[in-house]
Amino acid sequence: MRNLLAILSSRGFFGAERANLEVLDLMQRAGLKVEVLVRHEPWKENLHLRAQLQQRSLRWHTARFPDYPSMAYPKYWLRVLFLLPFFLIALNLRAFRVAHRQRSDVVLLNSVFSTICLLPWLWLSRLPSVFYVNSAPEQHNAFYRWAWKVLARRVNTFVGESDYIAGTLRDVGVPELQISVIRSQAPSRHQPQPCAWQRDEGDGLFVLGYVGQISVTKGLELLIESFVLLHATWPAVRLALAGPLDSVFAQQLKMRCEGLACASAIFFHGAVEDIDGFFVQCDAHVALSLGSEAYGLVVIEAKQAGCPSVVLHRGGIAELVLDGVDGFVVEEATPDAVTRQLLAYRDQPSLAAQQGREARASLMERLHTDRQAEYWRHVLERVRASFPVPAKPHSGRKHDV
């Protein structure tokens, strides 16, 4: 197998999109010729995605992807439904032409709706396909429940980043033999802006670091409430937050923190490109996402910098941390529970450094993120060998990673 066509139809650019780019970059460096089909709209997020592809020397082609009639925007339903058949035809013709011109051997998919839209081409071309699952399968309506059943018949292999995702795929009817788990390594940063924040050596402080979106779902309110309790009994602790401050919630949270008694111990650094440089300044990492995270690349980045992580016992992110060994897994999403766990670093001053060493070692010894390229190569070779596409979902071959 030499040529891969990836379908990237997302409107935004968040963790899942970063993970997709890293996988494509990894495949290209492994010797595959990678072509990417992206949305045609000249939106800010789309232009950013194209710029990121270009930085990695990944060739992209635009296509008209149909829109899903979202419940959040009912006023656009008539327009979306009217354009749907025209966009469906245009998208399938575009995919056929690009794949034919590039002599694609396999297709990489990552969106349920765009995959359903591409079914005419996928069935007719009979190209082997891999579905890269970045989040738990949606089942909130009849369309998605039907769609996952169809995907289980047409897609050769589903790749998730955690055992949690593998379990959710089984729940929607994907056979065990069609599921592989490959944990991603830390993203490569292409010439990131160096982290401007530098601690004074021997400052005697203990810094907790957070990296990610400043949003409710990421547990920022829980983190702030926990830090207030923590700082009351440990004045030397500090909290450094790295994430975009352009949302209403982020601005409100920052203003709220300015009114706290421990305001001088909380620092908002805004968006930071040099994640590794940021984590090097931290003694421990906190990620208290309230939802069930599919994986948690930020934990992998913290481990790479030798920084232990404190996470909630939810989703795939909890699989990355061995409680008490390379960080802590908090069972209850309450300020008291989080604070009790963090106080262990105060009571045992050498614990964070010890867990940090274990965290870095776990990348190769337990999580095997260094073998990501090897595992992907095995999956793609197996999928290509399974051509033509199996007629029934239980006909896939077993692959354990």
C-alpha positions in Angstrom: 0.0 0.0 0.0 1.4 3.4 -1.0 -1.4 6.0 -1.3 -3.9 7.1 1.3 -6.9 9.5 0.9 -8.0 11.1 4.2 -11.4 12.8 4.6 -11.3 15.7 7.0 -14.7 17.4 7.0 -14.7 19.1 10.4 -15.7 22.7 10.7 -13.5 23.5 13.8 -9.9 22.9 14.8 -9.6 21.3 18.2 -8.0 18.3 19.8 -9.6 15.7 17.4 -8.3 17.7 14.4 -4.8 17.9 15.9 -4.9 14.2 16.4 -5.9 13.6 12.8 -3.1 15.8 11.5 -0.6 13.9 13.7 -1.7 10.6 12.3 -1.4 11.8 8.7 2.0 13.4 9.4 3.1 10.1 10.9 1.9 8.1 7.9 3.7 10.4 5.5 6.9 10.2 7.4 6.5 6.4 7.3 6.7 6.6 3.5 3.0 6.8 2.4 1.7 9.3 -0.1 -1.1 11.1 1.7 -3.8 13.2 0.1 -6.5 15.1 2.1 -10.1 16.1 1.2 -11.2 19.2 3.2 -14.2 21.6 3.2 -14.3 24.2 0.5 -15.5 27.2 2.6 -12.9 29.9 3.2 -13.7 30.1 6.9 -11.0 30.9 9.5 -10.9 27.3 10.9 -10.7 25.8 7.4 -7.9 28.1 6.4 -6.1 27.3 9.6 -6.4 23.6 8.8 -5.1 24.0 5.3 -2.1 26.0 6.7 -1.4 23.2 9.2 -1.5 20.6 6.3 0.8 22.8 4.2 3.3 23.1 7.1 3.5 19.3 7.1 3.8 19.1 3.3 0.4 17.3 3.1 -1.5 17.9 -0.1 -5.1 18.9 0.2 -8.1 19.2 -2.1 -11.4 21.0 -1.4 -14.8 19.5 -1.7 -18.4 20.6 -1.0 -19.5 18.7 2.1 -23.2 18.6 3.0 -24.2 20.1 6.3 -26.0 18.2 9.0 -29.5 19.7 9.9 -28.6 20.5 13.4 -31.3 21.0 16.1 -29.3 24.1 17.2 -30.0 26.0 13.9 -33.5 25.1 12.7 -33.8 28.3 10.6 -31.2 26.8 8.2 -33.0 23.4 7.8 -34.8 24.3 4.5 -31.6 25.6 2.9 -29.6 22.6 4.1 -32.1 20.1 2.9 -32.5 21.8 -0.5 -28.8 21.8 -1.1 -28.2 18.3 0.3 -28.8 16.3 -3.0 -26.6 18.6 -5.0 -23.8 18.6 -2.5 -24.0 14.8 -2.2 -23.5 14.4 -5.9 -20.7 16.9 -6.0 -18.9 15.4 -3.0 -19.0 11.8 -4.3 -17.8 12.9 -7.8 -15.0 14.9 -6.2 -13.9 12.0 -4.0 -14.0 9.6 -7.0 -11.8 12.0 -9.1 -9.2 12.6 -6.4 -8.9 9.0 -5.5 -8.7 7.9 -9.1 -6.1 10.6 -10.0 -4.0 9.8 -6.9 -4.5 6.0 -7.2 -5.5 5.8 -3.6 -5.2 2.3 -1.9 -7.1 3.0 1.3 -9.4 5.7 2.7 -9.1 7.2 6.2 -12.5 8.4 7.6 -13.3 10.2 10.9 -16.8 11.6 10.6 -20.0 9.6 10.7 -22.1 12.1 8.7 -19.5 12.7 6.0 -18.9 8.9 5.7 -22.7 8.3 5.2 -22.6 11.1 2.6 -19.8 9.3 0.8 -21.4 5.9 0.8 -22.2 5.8 -2.9 -18.5 6.3 -3.8 -17.3 4.0 -1.0 -19.6 1.1 -2.1 -18.9 1.6 -5.8 -15.1 2.0 -5.4 -14.8 -0.8 -3.0 -11.7 0.8 -1.5 -10.6 -0.5 1.9 -11.4 1.9 4.6 -10.3 2.8 8.2 -12.4 4.9 10.6 -10.4 6.9 13.1 -12.6 7.4 16.1 -11.7 10.5 18.2 -14.8 10.6 20.4 -17.4 8.3 21.8 -20.0 7.3 19.1 -23.1 9.5 19.1 -26.4 7.7 19.6 -28.7 10.6 20.5 -31.1 10.0 17.6 -32.3 7.4 15.1 -30.0 8.6 12.3 -26.8 8.0 14.2 -28.0 4.6 15.6 -28.7 3.6 12.0 -25.5 5.1 10.7 -23.2 3.1 13.1 -24.9 -0.1 11.9 -24.2 0.8 8.3 -20.6 1.8 9.1 -20.0 -1.5 10.8 -20.8 -3.2 7.5 -18.8 -0.9 5.2 -15.7 0.1 7.2 -13.0 -2.5 7.5 -11.4 -1.4 10.7 -12.1 1.1 13.5 -9.2 2.6 15.3 -9.6 4.3 18.7 -7.1 5.8 21.1 -8.4 4.1 24.3 -10.0 1.0 25.7 -12.9 3.3 26.6 -13.5 4.1 22.9 -13.2 0.4 22.0 -15.9 -0.3 24.5 -18.3 2.4 23.1 -17.7 1.0 19.6 -18.8 -2.5 20.8 -21.9 -0.9 22.4 -23.0 0.5 19.0 -22.6 -2.9 17.3 -19.1 -2.8 15.9 -17.6 -6.4 16.1 -14.6 -6.9 18.3 -12.5 -8.1 15.4 -12.9 -4.8 13.6 -11.6 -2.7 16.5 -8.0 -1.7 17.2 -6.6 0.5 19.9 -3.6 2.7 19.1 -2.5 5.3 21.6 -1.1 8.5 20.1 2.2 10.1 21.0 2.6 13.7 21.9 1.9 16.0 18.9 4.9 17.4 17.0 5.0 21.2 17.1 6.2 22.9 13.9 8.3 25.8 15.0 6.1 26.8 18.0 6.4 30.3 19.6 8.6 29.7 22.7 6.8 29.9 26.0 7.3 33.4 27.4 6.7 32.3 31.0 9.8 31.4 32.9 10.0 30.6 36.6 12.7 31.8 38.9 15.0 28.9 39.8 14.6 27.8 43.4 11.5 29.9 43.9 10.1 27.5 46.5 6.7 27.4 44.9 4.7 24.4 43.6 3.0 25.1 40.3 -0.1 23.3 39.0 -0.5 23.6 35.2 -3.6 23.4 33.1 -3.6 23.3 29.2 -6.7 23.3 27.1 -10.0 25.1 26.3 -11.2 27.5 29.0 -14.7 26.1 29.1 -17.3 24.6 31.5 -17.0 21.1 30.2 -13.2 21.1 30.9 -14.0 21.5 34.6 -12.4 24.9 35.1 -15.0 25.9 37.7 -14.2 22.7 39.7 -10.4 23.5 39.3 -10.8 27.0 40.6 -12.9 26.0 43.5 -10.4 23.2 44.4 -7.5 25.6 44.1 -9.2 28.1 46.5 -9.4 25.3 49.2 -5.9 24.2 48.4 -4.3 27.6 48.6 -5.9 28.2 52.0 -3.8 25.4 53.5 -0.8 25.6 51.2 0.2 29.3 50.4 3.1 28.2 48.3 1.0 26.6 45.6 0.3 28.4 42.3 -2.1 27.8 39.3 -1.0 28.5 35.7 -3.7 28.2 33.0 -2.9 28.0 29.3 -5.8 28.3 26.9 -7.6 30.8 24.6 -9.3 33.7 26.4 -11.5 34.8 23.6 -14.8 33.2 24.9 -17.3 34.8 27.1 -16.9 32.1 29.7 -13.1 32.5 29.8 -13.4 36.3 30.3 -16.0 35.8 33.1 -13.8 33.2 34.8 -10.8 35.5 34.7 -12.8 38.3 36.2 -14.1 36.0 38.9 -10.6 34.9 39.8 -9.5 38.5 40.1 -11.9 38.9 43.0 -10.6 35.9 44.9 -8.4 36.1 48.0 -5.8 34.0 46.2 -6.0 36.0 42.9 -2.3 36.7 43.0 -1.6 32.9 42.9 -3.6 32.3 39.7 -2.1 33.2 36.3 -3.9 33.2 32.9 -1.3 32.8 30.1 -3.7 32.7 27.2 -3.1 30.4 24.3 0.4 28.8 24.4 2.0 27.1 21.4 5.1 25.7 23.2 3.2 23.1 25.4 6.4 21.3 26.3 8.1 24.5 27.4 5.0 25.3 29.5 4.9 21.9 31.3 8.6 22.1 32.1 7.7 25.1 34.3 5.0 23.1 36.1 5.4 20.6 39.0 2.1 18.8 38.2 -0.6 18.9 35.6 -4.4 19.0 36.3 -7.1 17.9 33.8 -10.5 17.8 35.5 -12.8 17.3 32.4 -16.4 16.7 33.4 -17.2 14.8 30.3 -15.9 11.4 29.2 -12.7 12.3 27.3 -11.9 9.9 24.5 -8.2 10.0 25.2 -6.3 13.0 26.5 -3.4 14.1 24.4 -2.6 16.8 26.9 -1.8 14.1 29.5 0.6 12.5 27.0 2.3 16.0 26.5 2.6 16.4 30.2 4.2 12.9 30.5 6.7 13.8 27.8 7.8 16.8 29.9 8.1 14.6 33.0 5.0 16.2 34.6 2.5 13.9 36.6 -1.2 14.4 35.9 -4.2 14.6 38.2 -7.4 13.6 36.4 -11.0 12.6 37.1 -12.0 8.9 36.7 -13.9 9.4 33.5 -13.5 8.2 30.0 -10.2 7.3 28.3 -8.1 10.0 30.0 -8.2 7.9 33.2 -6.5 5.0 31.4 -3.4 7.1 30.9 -2.7 7.6 34.6 -1.8 4.9 37.2 -3.2 6.2 40.4 -0.4 7.0 42.9 2.3 6.0 40.4 2.5 8.6 37.7 -0.2 10.9 39.0 -3.6 10.6 40.6 -7.1 9.6 39.5 -9.8 11.3 41.5 -13.0 9.4 41.9 -15.3 12.2 42.8 -15.7 15.4 40.9 -15.9 17.6 44.0 -13.5 20.4 45.3 -12.9 18.4 48.5 -11.9 15.2 46.7 -9.6 17.1 44.3 -8.0 19.1 47.1 -7.4 16.0 49.3 -5.5 14.4 46.4 -3.4 17.5 45.6 -2.4 17.9 49.2 -0.3 14.7 48.8 2.3 16.9 47.0 2.5 19.2 49.9 2.9 16.4 52.4 5.5 14.5 50.3 7.7 17.2 48.7 9.6 14.6 46.5 6.4 12.9 45.3 5.8 15.1 42.2 9.4 14.6 40.9 9.1 10.8 41.5 5.8 10.6 39.7 7.1 12.8 36.9 9.9 10.2 36.2 7.3 7.4 36.2 5.1 9.4 33.9 7.8 9.9 31.2 8.8 6.2 31.4 5.1 5.1 31.1 5.0 6.4 27.5 7.2 3.5 26.3 6.9 1.0 29.0 3.1 0.9 29.5 1.3 3.0 26.8 3.7 2.2 23.9 3.1 5.6 22.2 6.6 5.3 20.6 5.2 2.4 18.5 2.3 4.4 17.1 3.7 4.4 13.6 4.3 0.7 13.7 0.8 -0.1 14.9 -0.8 2.1 12.2 1.3 0.4 9.6 0.1 -3.0 10.7 -3.5 -1.8 10.6 -3.2 -0.4 7.1 -1.4 -3.4 5.8 -4.1 -5.7 7.2 -6.9 -3.5 5.8 -5.3 -3.4 2.4 -4.9 -7.2 2.5 -8.6 -7.6 3.2 -9.6 -6.1 -0.2 -12.3 -6.5 -1.4 -14.4 -5.2 1.5 -16.0 -8.0 3.6 -19.7 -8.3 3.0 -20.5 -9.0 6.7 -19.1 -7.2 9.8 -18.0 -10.4 11.5 -15.7 -11.3 8.6 -12.9 -9.0 9.7 -9.6 -10.4 11.0 -8.5 -10.0 14.6 -5.9 -7.4 15.3 -4.7 -6.7 18.9 -2.5 -3.7 19.5 
